[in-house]
mmCIF file of C-alpha atoms and ligand atoms in Angstrom:
data_model
loop_
_atom_site.group_PDB
_atom_site.id
_atom_site.type_symbol
_atom_site.label_atom_id
_atom_site.label_comp_id
_atom_site.label_asym_id
_atom_site.label_seq_id
_atom_site.Cartn_x
_atom_site.Cartn_y
_atom_site.Cartn_z
ATOM 1 C CA MET A 327 -21.757 12.559 -23.167
ATOM 2 C CA THR A 328 -24.114 10.992 -20.620
ATOM 3 C CA ASP A 329 -22.792 9.080 -17.649
ATOM 4 C CA THR A 330 -24.444 5.827 -18.756
ATOM 5 C CA LEU A 331 -22.253 5.813 -21.875
ATOM 6 C CA LYS A 332 -19.238 6.267 -19.663
ATOM 7 C CA LYS A 333 -19.629 2.925 -17.897
ATOM 8 C CA PRO A 334 -16.977 0.315 -18.750
ATOM 9 C CA TRP A 335 -18.570 -2.191 -21.138
ATOM 10 C CA LEU A 336 -15.657 -4.097 -22.610
ATOM 11 C CA GLY A 337 -14.481 -6.441 -19.859
ATOM 12 C CA THR A 338 -16.585 -9.486 -20.719
ATOM 13 C CA PRO A 339 -16.079 -12.378 -23.165
ATOM 14 C CA ALA A 340 -18.962 -11.120 -25.362
ATOM 15 C CA GLY A 341 -17.761 -7.486 -25.404
ATOM 16 C CA THR A 342 -14.225 -8.559 -26.262
ATOM 17 C CA ILE A 343 -15.246 -10.985 -29.034
ATOM 18 C CA GLU A 344 -17.477 -8.318 -30.584
ATOM 19 C CA ILE A 345 -14.577 -5.864 -30.837
ATOM 20 C CA LEU A 346 -12.095 -8.494 -32.068
ATOM 21 C CA GLN A 347 -14.529 -9.523 -34.823
ATOM 22 C CA LYS A 348 -15.475 -5.976 -35.775
ATOM 23 C CA TYR A 349 -11.812 -5.166 -36.475
ATOM 24 C CA GLY A 350 -10.653 -8.630 -37.606
ATOM 25 C CA PHE A 351 -7.963 -8.400 -34.900
ATOM 26 C CA HIS A 352 -5.462 -11.246 -34.536
ATOM 27 C CA PHE A 353 -3.559 -11.670 -31.264
ATOM 28 C CA GLN A 354 0.180 -11.152 -31.515
ATOM 29 C CA LYS A 355 1.987 -13.650 -29.316
ATOM 30 C CA LYS A 356 5.212 -11.651 -29.506
ATOM 31 C CA TYR A 357 3.510 -8.796 -27.652
ATOM 32 C CA GLY A 358 2.155 -10.986 -24.839
ATOM 33 C CA GLN A 359 -1.466 -10.213 -25.677
ATOM 34 C CA ASN A 360 -3.843 -11.801 -23.157
ATOM 35 C CA PHE A 361 -6.820 -9.533 -22.677
ATOM 36 C CA LEU A 362 -8.831 -9.412 -19.450
ATOM 37 C CA ILE A 363 -12.446 -10.537 -19.737
ATOM 38 C CA ASP A 364 -13.530 -10.603 -16.076
ATOM 39 C CA PRO A 365 -15.156 -7.459 -14.599
ATOM 40 C CA HIS A 366 -14.455 -8.562 -10.992
ATOM 41 C CA VAL A 367 -10.731 -8.739 -11.691
ATOM 42 C CA LEU A 368 -10.784 -5.366 -13.450
ATOM 43 C CA GLU A 369 -12.584 -3.751 -10.511
ATOM 44 C CA LYS A 370 -10.132 -5.357 -8.106
ATOM 45 C CA ILE A 371 -7.129 -3.900 -9.964
ATOM 46 C CA VAL A 372 -8.563 -0.380 -9.872
ATOM 47 C CA ARG A 373 -9.427 -0.758 -6.169
ATOM 48 C CA ALA A 374 -5.996 -2.146 -5.291
ATOM 49 C CA ALA A 375 -4.341 0.743 -7.134
ATOM 50 C CA GLY A 376 -6.452 3.142 -5.051
ATOM 51 C CA ILE A 377 -7.258 5.286 -8.077
ATOM 52 C CA GLY A 378 -9.117 8.506 -7.223
ATOM 53 C CA PRO A 379 -10.339 11.573 -9.121
ATOM 54 C CA ASP A 380 -7.049 13.463 -8.611
ATOM 55 C CA ASP A 381 -4.855 10.723 -10.034
ATOM 56 C CA CYS A 382 -2.788 10.711 -13.186
ATOM 57 C CA VAL A 383 -2.401 7.107 -14.315
ATOM 58 C CA VAL A 384 -0.002 5.599 -16.818
ATOM 59 C CA GLU A 385 -1.266 2.321 -18.221
ATOM 60 C CA ILE A 386 1.201 0.029 -19.974
ATOM 61 C CA GLY A 387 -0.319 -1.971 -22.831
ATOM 62 C CA PRO A 388 -4.028 -1.043 -22.962
ATOM 63 C CA GLY A 389 -4.771 -3.745 -25.571
ATOM 64 C CA ILE A 390 -8.307 -3.060 -26.787
ATOM 65 C CA GLY A 391 -8.903 -0.686 -23.872
ATOM 66 C CA THR A 392 -10.583 -2.975 -21.343
ATOM 67 C CA LEU A 393 -8.746 -1.910 -18.184
ATOM 68 C CA THR A 394 -8.400 1.600 -19.636
ATOM 69 C CA GLN A 395 -12.179 2.083 -19.490
ATOM 70 C CA TYR A 396 -12.177 1.288 -15.759
ATOM 71 C CA LEU A 397 -9.194 3.551 -15.144
ATOM 72 C CA ALA A 398 -10.746 6.407 -17.125
ATOM 73 C CA CYS A 399 -13.872 6.231 -14.939
ATOM 74 C CA ALA A 400 -11.857 6.476 -11.730
ATOM 75 C CA ALA A 401 -8.900 8.765 -12.539
ATOM 76 C CA ARG A 402 -8.454 12.387 -13.528
ATOM 77 C CA GLU A 403 -6.299 11.476 -16.488
ATOM 78 C CA VAL A 404 -5.002 8.299 -18.124
ATOM 79 C CA TYR A 405 -2.045 7.934 -20.489
ATOM 80 C CA ALA A 406 -2.099 4.533 -22.148
ATOM 81 C CA VAL A 407 1.091 3.388 -23.904
ATOM 82 C CA GLU A 408 0.546 0.666 -26.509
ATOM 83 C CA ILE A 409 3.233 -0.788 -28.784
ATOM 84 C CA ASP A 410 0.947 -2.532 -31.305
ATOM 85 C CA ARG A 411 -0.198 -0.052 -33.945
ATOM 86 C CA ASN A 412 -3.023 -2.369 -35.027
ATOM 87 C CA LEU A 413 -4.693 -1.621 -31.691
ATOM 88 C CA ILE A 414 -4.668 2.165 -32.100
ATOM 89 C CA PRO A 415 -7.844 2.480 -34.252
ATOM 90 C CA ILE A 416 -9.591 0.012 -31.925
ATOM 91 C CA LEU A 417 -8.670 2.104 -28.885
ATOM 92 C CA ALA A 418 -9.990 5.236 -30.623
ATOM 93 C CA ASP A 419 -13.318 3.438 -30.861
ATOM 94 C CA THR A 420 -13.523 1.738 -27.436
ATOM 95 C CA LEU A 421 -12.351 4.839 -25.557
ATOM 96 C CA SER A 422 -14.336 7.404 -27.549
ATOM 97 C CA ALA A 423 -16.669 8.118 -24.601
ATOM 98 C CA TRP A 424 -13.801 9.339 -22.392
ATOM 99 C CA ASP A 425 -12.037 12.638 -22.935
ATOM 100 C CA ASN A 426 -9.493 12.062 -20.158
ATOM 101 C CA VAL A 427 -7.549 9.315 -21.990
ATOM 102 C CA THR A 428 -4.536 9.817 -24.246
ATOM 103 C CA VAL A 429 -3.209 6.832 -26.184
ATOM 104 C CA LEU A 430 0.462 6.798 -27.150
ATOM 105 C CA ASN A 431 1.613 4.344 -29.798
ATOM 106 C CA GLN A 432 5.030 3.638 -28.289
ATOM 107 C CA ASP A 433 7.190 0.984 -26.687
ATOM 108 C CA ILE A 434 7.045 1.727 -22.933
ATOM 109 C CA LEU A 435 10.790 1.072 -22.705
ATOM 110 C CA THR A 436 11.404 4.107 -24.944
ATOM 111 C CA VAL A 437 9.193 6.509 -22.975
ATOM 112 C CA ASP A 438 11.106 9.034 -20.864
ATOM 113 C CA LEU A 439 8.729 8.710 -17.905
ATOM 114 C CA ASP A 440 10.497 11.315 -15.796
ATOM 115 C CA ARG A 441 10.087 13.960 -18.498
ATOM 116 C CA PHE A 442 6.599 12.726 -19.122
ATOM 117 C CA VAL A 443 5.600 13.232 -15.466
ATOM 118 C CA ARG A 444 7.088 16.717 -15.433
ATOM 119 C CA GLU A 445 5.219 17.690 -18.590
ATOM 120 C CA HIS A 446 1.889 16.043 -17.857
ATOM 121 C CA ASN A 447 1.556 15.960 -14.068
ATOM 122 C CA GLY A 448 3.583 18.971 -12.931
ATOM 123 C CA GLY A 449 6.196 16.612 -11.437
ATOM 124 C CA LYS A 450 3.617 15.113 -9.038
ATOM 125 C CA LYS A 451 3.569 11.361 -8.423
ATOM 126 C CA ILE A 452 1.842 9.111 -10.936
ATOM 127 C CA LYS A 453 0.262 5.691 -10.515
ATOM 128 C CA VAL A 454 1.260 2.981 -12.964
ATOM 129 C CA VAL A 455 -1.318 0.285 -13.642
ATOM 130 C CA ALA A 456 -1.094 -2.594 -16.106
ATOM 131 C CA ASN A 457 -1.923 -6.097 -17.102
ATOM 132 C CA LEU A 458 1.683 -6.498 -18.165
ATOM 133 C CA PRO A 459 2.937 -8.377 -21.214
ATOM 134 C CA TYR A 460 4.658 -11.288 -19.454
ATOM 135 C CA TYR A 461 7.609 -11.495 -21.862
ATOM 136 C CA ILE A 462 9.075 -8.240 -20.566
ATOM 137 C CA THR A 463 7.709 -7.914 -17.023
ATOM 138 C CA THR A 464 11.082 -7.595 -15.298
ATOM 139 C CA PRO A 465 12.707 -5.124 -17.761
ATOM 140 C CA ILE A 466 9.612 -2.911 -17.588
ATOM 141 C CA LEU A 467 9.500 -2.938 -13.778
ATOM 142 C CA MET A 468 13.241 -2.330 -13.420
ATOM 143 C CA GLU A 469 13.011 0.543 -15.888
ATOM 144 C CA ILE A 470 10.200 2.175 -13.916
ATOM 145 C CA LEU A 471 11.577 1.531 -10.423
ATOM 146 C CA GLY A 472 15.256 2.169 -11.156
ATOM 147 C CA LYS A 473 14.671 5.570 -12.729
ATOM 148 C CA LYS A 474 13.917 8.530 -10.494
ATOM 149 C CA VAL A 475 10.326 8.790 -11.749
ATOM 150 C CA PRO A 476 7.952 10.449 -9.248
ATOM 151 C CA LEU A 477 5.920 7.392 -8.424
ATOM 152 C CA ASP A 478 3.097 6.643 -5.990
ATOM 153 C CA SER A 479 2.632 2.986 -6.823
ATOM 154 C CA VAL A 480 2.752 0.322 -9.502
ATOM 155 C CA THR A 481 -0.195 -2.089 -9.566
ATOM 156 C CA VAL A 482 0.297 -4.837 -12.099
ATOM 157 C CA MET A 483 -0.911 -8.222 -13.243
ATOM 158 C CA VAL A 484 2.064 -10.521 -13.680
ATOM 159 C CA GLN A 485 2.769 -14.231 -13.862
ATOM 160 C CA LYS A 486 1.990 -15.735 -10.419
ATOM 161 C CA GLU A 487 5.558 -17.019 -9.949
ATOM 162 C CA VAL A 488 6.977 -13.578 -10.720
ATOM 163 C CA ALA A 489 4.667 -11.971 -8.151
ATOM 164 C CA GLU A 490 5.851 -14.536 -5.595
ATOM 165 C CA ARG A 491 9.486 -13.779 -6.413
ATOM 166 C CA MET A 492 8.845 -10.065 -5.942
ATOM 167 C CA GLN A 493 7.369 -10.624 -2.491
ATOM 168 C CA ALA A 494 9.796 -13.390 -1.402
ATOM 169 C CA LEU A 495 11.812 -13.209 1.813
ATOM 170 C CA PRO A 496 15.434 -14.316 2.474
ATOM 171 C CA GLY A 497 16.093 -18.038 2.665
ATOM 172 C CA THR A 498 13.161 -19.042 0.446
ATOM 173 C CA LYS A 499 13.531 -20.582 -3.019
ATOM 174 C CA ASP A 500 11.799 -17.619 -4.677
ATOM 175 C CA TYR A 501 14.120 -15.040 -3.098
ATOM 176 C CA GLY A 502 16.478 -13.385 -5.559
ATOM 177 C CA ALA A 503 17.723 -10.224 -7.259
ATOM 178 C CA LEU A 504 14.168 -9.228 -8.249
ATOM 179 C CA SER A 505 12.894 -9.566 -4.637
ATOM 180 C CA LEU A 506 15.696 -7.328 -3.402
ATOM 181 C CA ALA A 507 15.241 -4.664 -6.085
ATOM 182 C CA VAL A 508 11.495 -4.583 -5.452
ATOM 183 C CA ARG A 509 12.031 -4.325 -1.633
ATOM 184 C CA TYR A 510 14.602 -1.572 -2.068
ATOM 185 C CA TYR A 511 12.261 0.650 -4.069
ATOM 186 C CA THR A 512 8.823 -0.436 -2.819
ATOM 187 C CA ASP A 513 6.620 -2.297 -0.347
ATOM 188 C CA PRO A 514 5.148 -5.211 -2.323
ATOM 189 C CA GLN A 515 1.778 -6.816 -1.632
ATOM 190 C CA ILE A 516 0.082 -9.523 -3.670
ATOM 191 C CA VAL A 517 -3.590 -8.508 -3.777
ATOM 192 C CA ALA A 518 -5.186 -11.247 -5.909
ATOM 193 C CA LYS A 519 -4.471 -14.542 -7.628
ATOM 194 C CA VAL A 520 -6.062 -14.717 -11.068
ATOM 195 C CA PRO A 521 -6.728 -17.953 -12.994
ATOM 196 C CA PRO A 522 -6.143 -18.340 -16.790
ATOM 197 C CA ASN A 523 -9.877 -18.316 -17.592
ATOM 198 C CA CYS A 524 -10.056 -14.586 -16.803
ATOM 199 C CA PHE A 525 -8.104 -13.846 -20.014
ATOM 200 C CA MET A 526 -8.594 -14.184 -23.753
ATOM 201 C CA PRO A 527 -6.657 -16.077 -25.019
ATOM 202 C CA ARG A 528 -5.912 -18.066 -21.848
ATOM 203 C CA PRO A 529 -2.268 -17.910 -20.783
ATOM 204 C CA ASN A 530 -0.497 -21.190 -19.884
ATOM 205 C CA VAL A 531 0.325 -19.865 -16.427
ATOM 206 C CA GLY A 532 -1.478 -18.559 -13.365
ATOM 207 C CA SER A 533 -1.396 -14.805 -12.740
ATOM 208 C CA ALA A 534 -1.450 -12.453 -9.786
ATOM 209 C CA VAL A 535 -2.048 -8.776 -9.155
ATOM 210 C CA ILE A 536 0.675 -7.163 -7.082
ATOM 211 C CA ARG A 537 0.765 -3.641 -5.724
ATOM 212 C CA LEU A 538 4.193 -2.077 -5.265
ATOM 213 C CA THR A 539 3.905 1.014 -3.107
ATOM 214 C CA ALA A 540 6.880 3.251 -3.841
ATOM 215 C CA LYS A 541 9.162 4.222 -0.957
ATOM 216 C CA ASP A 542 10.369 7.805 -0.711
ATOM 217 C CA GLU A 543 14.148 8.036 -1.061
ATOM 218 C CA GLU A 544 14.434 8.835 2.673
ATOM 219 C CA SER A 545 12.691 5.614 3.690
ATOM 220 C CA ARG A 546 14.848 3.342 1.536
ATOM 221 C CA VAL A 547 17.621 1.250 3.075
ATOM 222 C CA GLU A 548 20.680 3.454 3.447
ATOM 223 C CA VAL A 549 23.585 2.565 1.181
ATOM 224 C CA ARG A 550 26.530 4.611 -0.045
ATOM 225 C CA ASP A 551 26.622 3.251 -3.577
ATOM 226 C CA GLU A 552 23.381 1.766 -4.973
ATOM 227 C CA LYS A 553 25.177 0.509 -8.073
ATOM 228 C CA MET A 554 27.726 -1.395 -6.027
ATOM 229 C CA MET A 555 24.974 -2.978 -3.905
ATOM 230 C CA PHE A 556 23.050 -4.149 -6.971
ATOM 231 C CA GLY A 557 26.310 -5.438 -8.498
ATOM 232 C CA LEU A 558 26.829 -7.567 -5.365
ATOM 233 C CA ILE A 559 23.231 -8.772 -5.468
ATOM 234 C CA ARG A 560 23.489 -9.733 -9.156
ATOM 235 C CA ALA A 561 26.735 -11.612 -8.542
ATOM 236 C CA ALA A 562 25.409 -13.402 -5.436
ATOM 237 C CA PHE A 563 22.338 -14.726 -7.271
ATOM 238 C CA ALA A 564 24.084 -15.457 -10.587
ATOM 239 C CA GLN A 565 25.574 -18.420 -8.693
ATOM 240 C CA ARG A 566 23.132 -18.848 -5.841
ATOM 241 C CA ARG A 567 24.279 -22.363 -4.850
ATOM 242 C CA LYS A 568 27.827 -21.127 -4.273
ATOM 243 C CA THR A 569 28.971 -19.382 -1.117
ATOM 244 C CA LEU A 570 28.648 -15.609 -1.221
ATOM 245 C CA ALA A 571 32.457 -15.287 -1.201
ATOM 246 C CA ASN A 572 32.890 -17.575 -4.228
ATOM 247 C CA ALA A 573 30.022 -16.013 -6.166
ATOM 248 C CA LEU A 574 31.477 -12.538 -5.651
ATOM 249 C CA ARG A 575 34.976 -13.687 -6.591
ATOM 250 C CA ASN A 576 33.689 -15.221 -9.841
ATOM 251 C CA SER A 577 32.015 -11.996 -10.925
ATOM 252 C CA ALA A 578 33.737 -10.308 -13.873
ATOM 253 C CA GLU A 579 31.645 -7.198 -13.243
ATOM 254 C CA LEU A 580 32.883 -6.656 -9.673
ATOM 255 C CA GLN A 581 36.603 -7.438 -9.989
ATOM 256 C CA LEU A 582 37.108 -7.953 -6.249
ATOM 257 C CA SER A 583 40.027 -9.816 -4.709
ATOM 258 C CA ARG A 584 39.672 -12.809 -2.381
ATOM 259 C CA GLU A 585 41.095 -10.719 0.493
ATOM 260 C CA GLN A 586 38.763 -7.759 -0.081
ATOM 261 C CA ILE A 587 35.757 -10.084 -0.096
ATOM 262 C CA ALA A 588 36.791 -12.038 2.992
ATOM 263 C CA GLN A 589 37.453 -8.832 4.890
ATOM 264 C CA ALA A 590 34.120 -7.262 3.925
ATOM 265 C CA ILE A 591 32.130 -10.392 4.843
ATOM 266 C CA GLN A 592 33.917 -10.645 8.178
ATOM 267 C CA SER A 593 33.477 -6.956 9.000
ATOM 268 C CA CYS A 594 29.702 -7.412 8.603
ATOM 269 C CA GLY A 595 29.796 -10.238 11.163
ATOM 270 C CA LEU A 596 28.650 -12.799 8.579
ATOM 271 C CA PRO A 597 29.885 -16.413 8.587
ATOM 272 C CA GLU A 598 32.555 -17.172 5.970
ATOM 273 C CA GLY A 599 30.469 -19.866 4.244
ATOM 274 C CA ILE A 600 27.212 -17.919 4.028
ATOM 275 C CA ARG A 601 25.228 -17.915 0.791
ATOM 276 C CA GLY A 602 23.822 -14.752 -0.779
ATOM 277 C CA GLU A 603 20.285 -16.088 -0.505
ATOM 278 C CA ALA A 604 20.501 -15.803 3.302
ATOM 279 C CA LEU A 605 21.206 -12.056 3.302
ATOM 280 C CA THR A 606 18.546 -9.424 3.868
ATOM 281 C CA LEU A 607 18.481 -6.178 1.905
ATOM 282 C CA GLU A 608 19.949 -4.382 4.926
ATOM 283 C CA GLN A 609 22.836 -6.873 5.008
ATOM 284 C CA PHE A 610 23.565 -6.391 1.298
ATOM 285 C CA ALA A 611 23.641 -2.636 1.919
ATOM 286 C CA GLN A 612 26.001 -3.125 4.865
ATOM 287 C CA LEU A 613 28.215 -5.418 2.794
ATOM 288 C CA SER A 614 28.298 -2.903 -0.046
ATOM 289 C CA ASP A 615 29.409 -0.155 2.364
ATOM 290 C CA ALA A 616 32.162 -2.445 3.676
ATOM 291 C CA PHE A 617 34.039 -2.243 0.358
ATOM 292 C CA PRO A 618 36.230 0.771 -0.228
ATOM 293 C CA SER A 619 34.459 3.590 -2.076
ATOM 294 C CA LYS A 620 35.280 3.784 -5.782
ATOM 295 C CA GLU A 621 35.093 7.586 -5.886
HETATM 296 N N1 LIG B 1032 -4.573 -4.077 -20.810
HETATM 297 C C1 LIG B 1032 -5.157 -5.047 -21.713
HETATM 298 C C2 LIG B 1032 -6.055 -5.962 -20.926
HETATM 299 O O1 LIG B 1032 -5.862 -6.077 -19.710
HETATM 300 O O2 LIG B 1032 -6.930 -6.608 -21.507
HETATM 301 C C3 LIG B 1032 -4.095 -5.823 -22.490
HETATM 302 C C4 LIG B 1032 -3.036 -6.523 -21.654
HETATM 303 S S1 LIG B 1032 -1.979 -7.585 -22.582
HETATM 304 C C5 LIG B 1032 -1.456 -8.720 -21.350
HETATM 305 C C6 LIG B 1032 -0.461 -6.661 -22.777
HETATM 306 C C7 LIG B 1032 -0.531 -5.460 -23.711
HETATM 307 O O3 LIG B 1032 0.760 -4.818 -23.729
HETATM 308 C C8 LIG B 1032 -0.835 -5.792 -25.171
HETATM 309 O O4 LIG B 1032 -1.800 -4.912 -25.648
HETATM 310 C C9 LIG B 1032 0.493 -5.578 -25.899
HETATM 311 O O5 LIG B 1032 0.342 -5.236 -27.253
HETATM 312 C C10 LIG B 1032 1.106 -4.462 -25.067
HETATM 313 N N2 LIG B 1032 2.576 -4.380 -25.109
HETATM 314 C C11 LIG B 1032 3.472 -5.403 -25.261
HETATM 315 N N3 LIG B 1032 4.729 -4.945 -25.211
HETATM 316 C C12 LIG B 1032 4.648 -3.599 -24.995
HETATM 317 C C13 LIG B 1032 5.617 -2.566 -24.855
HETATM 318 N N4 LIG B 1032 6.922 -2.822 -24.897
HETATM 319 N N5 LIG B 1032 5.186 -1.295 -24.679
HETATM 320 C C14 LIG B 1032 3.840 -1.012 -24.625
HETATM 321 N N6 LIG B 1032 2.883 -1.955 -24.766
HETATM 322 C C15 LIG B 1032 3.274 -3.236 -24.935
#
């Protein structure tokens, strides 16, 4: 195979339409199919992900293989996980010039990524890159971040508002459970805003590329019981207009008494009427440690 054939050629409106027509492909709304058609955006994603010749990349939802072509040119190896079986023969065609790409016809939520990394990358860290299907952005990210998958970074296109929530700081309207989970596991950085005309079909919302650089376990905020901390965070933001104390008391999941809550809030030096949205990640960790251990 010559190098000229190995150049990405799909990320344009004409290239995409040609492939869609050749295969009579119809977009499936239920799978969040909005394909990228702008080479500048594609290059920006690969640059932001910092993909180099030693990298093993997992791409979620390759679609017709547009971003995959760019990734295959930059990485050592690419595993592309696509749920829609109608796309599999198309991917075999559009990726035929690259022998470092493996396509898996699977739902990403059913892939055991930890096992996958052990088997395919000798347990070394992978990079996840995707133009994510917007209908399941949060479940996919929580699945990847919450599991102990050896991870270098996750660079993804998401709905602009979701990217802003991921990067939000305490006291802002966008700050919530997602911001805290993302900050616990990673350092987030929005790297580009992307308008609807960079996709086919055009989504009804603006998009953004965000890079989440994974933190090693040692550099995460220290907390005795991660589960307890995330339970507190969920409860605090389930009723974000209520005081932290009331939100925690109303949580069926936590089952904490009024006295336990008041004591914990006080021992952290927080005002009685504080709302959860004012607490930093460090303060949630401190609050979590202020409750008696369940073990
Ligand atoms: N990467 C392509 C691009 O940028 O042009 C396509 C991106 S499109 C927004 C999302 C892709 O994710 C679609 O191909 C869709 O079929 C696929 N997808 C949706 N849900 C999925 C899931 N649970 N697991 C794997 N792929 C999924």
